[in-house]
PDB file of C-alpha atoms in Angstrom:
ATOM      1  CA  MET A   1       4.690 -11.274   7.863  1.00 83.00           C
ATOM      2  CA  ILE A   2       2.612 -13.647   5.775  1.00 89.00           C
ATOM      3  CA  PHE A   3       0.340 -11.752   3.434  1.00 95.00           C
ATOM      4  CA  LEU A   4      -3.136 -12.834   2.380  1.00 92.00           C
ATOM      5  CA  GLU A   5      -4.130 -12.962  -1.266  1.00 93.00           C
ATOM      6  CA  ASP A   6      -7.523 -11.271  -0.852  1.00 93.00           C
ATOM      7  CA  GLN A   7      -6.284  -7.790   0.128  1.00 95.00           C
ATOM      8  CA  PRO A   8      -3.521  -5.526  -1.224  1.00 96.00           C
ATOM      9  CA  ILE A   9      -0.270  -5.837   0.724  1.00 97.00           C
ATOM     10  CA  PHE A  10      -0.090  -2.127   1.541  1.00 97.00           C
ATOM     11  CA  LEU A  11      -3.513  -2.350   3.248  1.00 97.00           C
ATOM     12  CA  GLN A  12      -2.371  -5.356   5.269  1.00 97.00           C
ATOM     13  CA  ILE A  13       0.687  -3.388   6.399  1.00 97.00           C
ATOM     14  CA  ALA A  14      -1.520  -0.408   7.304  1.00 97.00           C
ATOM     15  CA  ASP A  15      -3.764  -2.776   9.318  1.00 97.00           C
ATOM     16  CA  TRP A  16      -0.684  -4.211  11.060  1.00 97.00           C
ATOM     17  CA  ILE A  17       0.359  -0.706  12.123  1.00 98.00           C
ATOM     18  CA  ALA A  18      -3.216   0.058  13.223  1.00 98.00           C
ATOM     19  CA  ASP A  19      -3.159  -3.124  15.329  1.00 97.00           C
ATOM     20  CA  ARG A  20       0.038  -1.897  17.005  1.00 97.00           C
ATOM     21  CA  ILE A  21      -1.631   1.453  17.704  1.00 98.00           C
ATOM     22  CA  LEU A  22      -4.595  -0.343  19.284  1.00 97.00           C
ATOM     23  CA  ASP A  23      -2.428  -2.573  21.471  1.00 96.00           C
ATOM     24  CA  GLY A  24      -0.231   0.351  22.577  1.00 96.00           C
ATOM     25  CA  THR A  25       2.985  -0.742  20.866  1.00 97.00           C
ATOM     26  CA  PHE A  26       2.852   2.572  18.986  1.00 97.00           C
ATOM     27  CA  PRO A  27       1.432   5.014  21.576  1.00 97.00           C
ATOM     28  CA  THR A  28      -0.149   8.405  20.939  1.00 96.00           C
ATOM     29  CA  ASP A  29       2.497  10.864  19.746  1.00 96.00           C
ATOM     30  CA  GLY A  30       4.973   7.976  19.558  1.00 96.00           C
ATOM     31  CA  ASN A  31       6.806   7.325  16.343  1.00 95.00           C
ATOM     32  CA  VAL A  32       6.024   4.540  13.916  1.00 96.00           C
ATOM     33  CA  PRO A  33       8.691   2.686  11.925  1.00 95.00           C
ATOM     34  CA  SER A  34      10.081   4.558   8.953  1.00 92.00           C
ATOM     35  CA  MET A  35       9.144   3.468   5.451  1.00 91.00           C
ATOM     36  CA  ARG A  36      12.587   1.895   5.095  1.00 94.00           C
ATOM     37  CA  GLU A  37      12.197   0.014   8.396  1.00 95.00           C
ATOM     38  CA  LEU A  38       8.714  -1.168   7.395  1.00 95.00           C
ATOM     39  CA  ALA A  39       9.938  -2.340   3.999  1.00 96.00           C
ATOM     40  CA  MET A  40      12.750  -4.322   5.622  1.00 96.00           C
ATOM     41  CA  ARG A  41      10.603  -5.747   8.442  1.00 96.00           C
ATOM     42  CA  MET A  42       7.790  -6.759   6.095  1.00 96.00           C
ATOM     43  CA  GLU A  43      10.129  -7.798   3.292  1.00 96.00           C
ATOM     44  CA  VAL A  44       8.323  -5.660   0.721  1.00 97.00           C
ATOM     45  CA  ASN A  45       9.243  -3.027  -1.833  1.00 96.00           C
ATOM     46  CA  PRO A  46       9.751   0.422  -0.235  1.00 96.00           C
ATOM     47  CA  ASN A  47       6.980   1.764  -2.488  1.00 97.00           C
ATOM     48  CA  THR A  48       4.551  -0.676  -0.870  1.00 97.00           C
ATOM     49  CA  ALA A  49       5.562   0.541   2.599  1.00 97.00           C
ATOM     50  CA  MET A  50       5.173   4.128   1.375  1.00 97.00           C
ATOM     51  CA  ARG A  51       1.613   3.409   0.207  1.00 97.00           C
ATOM     52  CA  ALA A  52       0.761   1.987   3.653  1.00 97.00           C
ATOM     53  CA  VAL A  53       2.132   5.075   5.398  1.00 97.00           C
ATOM     54  CA  GLU A  54       0.306   7.368   2.957  1.00 97.00           C
ATOM     55  CA  ARG A  55      -2.954   5.525   3.668  1.00 97.00           C
ATOM     56  CA  LEU A  56      -2.499   5.924   7.424  1.00 98.00           C
ATOM     57  CA  GLN A  57      -1.721   9.614   7.017  1.00 97.00           C
ATOM     58  CA  ARG A  58      -4.731  10.111   4.720  1.00 97.00           C
ATOM     59  CA  ASP A  59      -6.941   8.403   7.323  1.00 97.00           C
ATOM     60  CA  GLY A  60      -5.663  10.766  10.024  1.00 97.00           C
ATOM     61  CA  LEU A  61      -3.957   8.042  12.054  1.00 98.00           C
ATOM     62  CA  ILE A  62      -0.384   9.305  11.753  1.00 98.00           C
ATOM     63  CA  TYR A  63       1.205  12.667  11.020  1.00 97.00           C
ATOM     64  CA  PRO A  64       4.661  13.651   9.773  1.00 96.00           C
ATOM     65  CA  LYS A  65       7.296  15.640  11.608  1.00 94.00           C
ATOM     66  CA  ARG A  66       9.505  17.069   8.913  1.00 92.00           C
ATOM     67  CA  GLY A  67      12.851  15.320   8.794  1.00 91.00           C
ATOM     68  CA  ILE A  68      12.054  13.142  11.809  1.00 93.00           C
ATOM     69  CA  GLY A  69       9.385  10.645  10.783  1.00 94.00           C
ATOM     70  CA  TYR A  70       5.750   9.767  11.375  1.00 97.00           C
ATOM     71  CA  TYR A  71       3.932   9.855  14.694  1.00 98.00           C
ATOM     72  CA  VAL A  72       0.632   8.507  16.015  1.00 98.00           C
ATOM     73  CA  ASP A  73      -2.169  11.074  16.023  1.00 98.00           C
ATOM     74  CA  ALA A  74      -3.941  11.714  19.338  1.00 97.00           C
ATOM     75  CA  ALA A  75      -7.296  10.547  17.912  1.00 98.00           C
ATOM     76  CA  ALA A  76      -5.885   7.524  16.056  1.00 98.00           C
ATOM     77  CA  ARG A  77      -7.041   4.861  18.505  1.00 97.00           C
ATOM     78  CA  GLU A  78     -10.627   6.130  18.537  1.00 97.00           C
ATOM     79  CA  ARG A  79     -10.696   6.397  14.738  1.00 97.00           C
ATOM     80  CA  ILE A  80      -9.394   2.859  14.335  1.00 98.00           C
ATOM     81  CA  LEU A  81     -11.902   1.465  16.842  1.00 97.00           C
ATOM     82  CA  LYS A  82     -14.802   3.244  15.143  1.00 97.00           C
ATOM     83  CA  ALA A  83     -13.821   1.993  11.680  1.00 96.00           C
ATOM     84  CA  ARG A  84     -13.115  -1.559  12.850  1.00 96.00           C
ATOM     85  CA  ILE A  85     -16.398  -1.836  14.769  1.00 97.00           C
ATOM     86  CA  GLU A  86     -18.301  -0.599  11.738  1.00 97.00           C
ATOM     87  CA  ARG A  87     -16.479  -3.068   9.466  1.00 95.00           C
ATOM     88  CA  PHE A  88     -17.141  -5.895  11.960  1.00 96.00           C
ATOM     89  CA  ARG A  89     -20.847  -5.109  12.062  1.00 97.00           C
ATOM     90  CA  LYS A  90     -21.176  -4.818   8.283  1.00 97.00           C
ATOM     91  CA  GLU A  91     -18.995  -7.768   7.248  1.00 95.00           C
ATOM     92  CA  ARG A  92     -18.613 -10.319  10.005  1.00 95.00           C
ATOM     93  CA  VAL A  93     -21.913 -10.198  11.859  1.00 96.00           C
ATOM     94  CA  PRO A  94     -24.054 -10.958   8.772  1.00 96.00           C
ATOM     95  CA  ALA A  95     -21.723 -13.823   7.828  1.00 95.00           C
ATOM     96  CA  LEU A  96     -21.855 -15.139  11.396  1.00 95.00           C
ATOM     97  CA  VAL A  97     -25.655 -15.014  11.482  1.00 95.00           C
ATOM     98  CA  GLU A  98     -25.829 -16.814   8.145  1.00 96.00           C
ATOM     99  CA  GLU A  99     -23.545 -19.568   9.442  1.00 95.00           C
ATOM    100  CA  MET A 100     -25.526 -19.817  12.685  1.00 94.00           C
ATOM    101  CA  LEU A 101     -28.731 -20.306  10.720  1.00 95.00           C
ATOM    102  CA  LEU A 102     -27.130 -23.009   8.558  1.00 96.00           C
ATOM    103  CA  LEU A 103     -25.811 -24.838  11.608  1.00 95.00           C
ATOM    104  CA  ASP A 104     -28.891 -24.251  13.773  1.00 95.00           C
ATOM    105  CA  ILE A 105     -26.906 -22.477  16.483  1.00 93.00           C
ATOM    106  CA  SER A 106     -29.016 -20.394  18.835  1.00 94.00           C
ATOM    107  CA  PRO A 107     -27.992 -16.851  19.804  1.00 94.00           C
ATOM    108  CA  GLU A 108     -28.059 -17.955  23.452  1.00 94.00           C
ATOM    109  CA  GLY A 109     -25.704 -20.860  22.784  1.00 90.00           C
ATOM    110  CA  LEU A 110     -23.294 -18.662  20.895  1.00 93.00           C
ATOM    111  CA  ASN A 111     -23.458 -15.972  23.569  1.00 94.00           C
ATOM    112  CA  GLU A 112     -22.530 -18.530  26.237  1.00 93.00           C
ATOM    113  CA  GLN A 113     -19.564 -19.736  24.191  1.00 92.00           C
ATOM    114  CA  ILE A 114     -18.419 -16.164  23.501  1.00 93.00           C
ATOM    115  CA  CYS A 115     -18.584 -15.335  27.216  1.00 94.00           C
ATOM    116  CA  GLU A 116     -16.538 -18.431  28.066  1.00 93.00           C
ATOM    117  CA  GLU A 117     -13.928 -17.618  25.433  1.00 93.00           C
ATOM    118  CA  MET A 118     -13.633 -13.998  26.553  1.00 92.00           C
ATOM    119  CA  ALA A 119     -13.278 -15.056  30.185  1.00 92.00           C
ATOM    120  CA  ALA A 120     -10.518 -17.515  29.257  1.00 91.00           C
ATOM    121  CA  ARG A 121      -8.658 -14.907  27.203  1.00 89.00           C
ATOM    122  CA  THR A 122      -9.001 -12.309  29.955  1.00 86.00           C
ATOM    123  CA  ALA A 123      -7.629 -14.794  32.489  1.00 84.00           C
ATOM    124  CA  ASN A 124      -4.703 -15.623  30.170  1.00 80.00           C
ATOM    125  CA  ALA A 125      -3.934 -11.940  29.627  1.00 74.00           C
ATOM    126  CA  SER A 126      -4.022 -11.307  33.376  1.00 71.00           C
ATOM    127  CA  ALA A 127      -1.701 -14.238  34.030  1.00 75.00           C
ATOM    128  CA  GLN A 128       0.748 -13.018  31.402  1.00 74.00           C
ATOM    129  CA  THR A 129       0.721  -9.510  32.875  1.00 66.00           C
ATOM    130  CA  GLU A 130       1.443 -10.886  36.360  1.00 74.00           C
ATOM    131  CA  ASN A 131       4.367 -12.955  35.020  1.00 71.00           C
ATOM    132  CA  GLN A 132       6.068  -9.908  33.506  1.00 65.00           C
TER     133      GLN A 132
END
């Protein structure tokens, strides 16, 4: 994984796991990689992987089973969606509106482009599903 400079690595790892929960790779009550596995996969210090797991546990996204590992909480997906939507609205939407104003892009024009992009991505996802 290539890490960005603007966010601590352990948070980027926690976001990576949250992404896998959202896409179903780590399903509800399914296990997540151990701290050792995460450290090896991400090529980071085990303490960094431990901080990511601790963050996810603190946020109620995973829970431990003593001696077995960590598992995805039943409400994890909803919690992640709620937090990500809130972050999107607070951080990205204002920046997008500012850029639209600078570039004189109308909301209608952007909406049309967004609809086209979503339709194309939906079609691609459907095609990939059919090919599997």
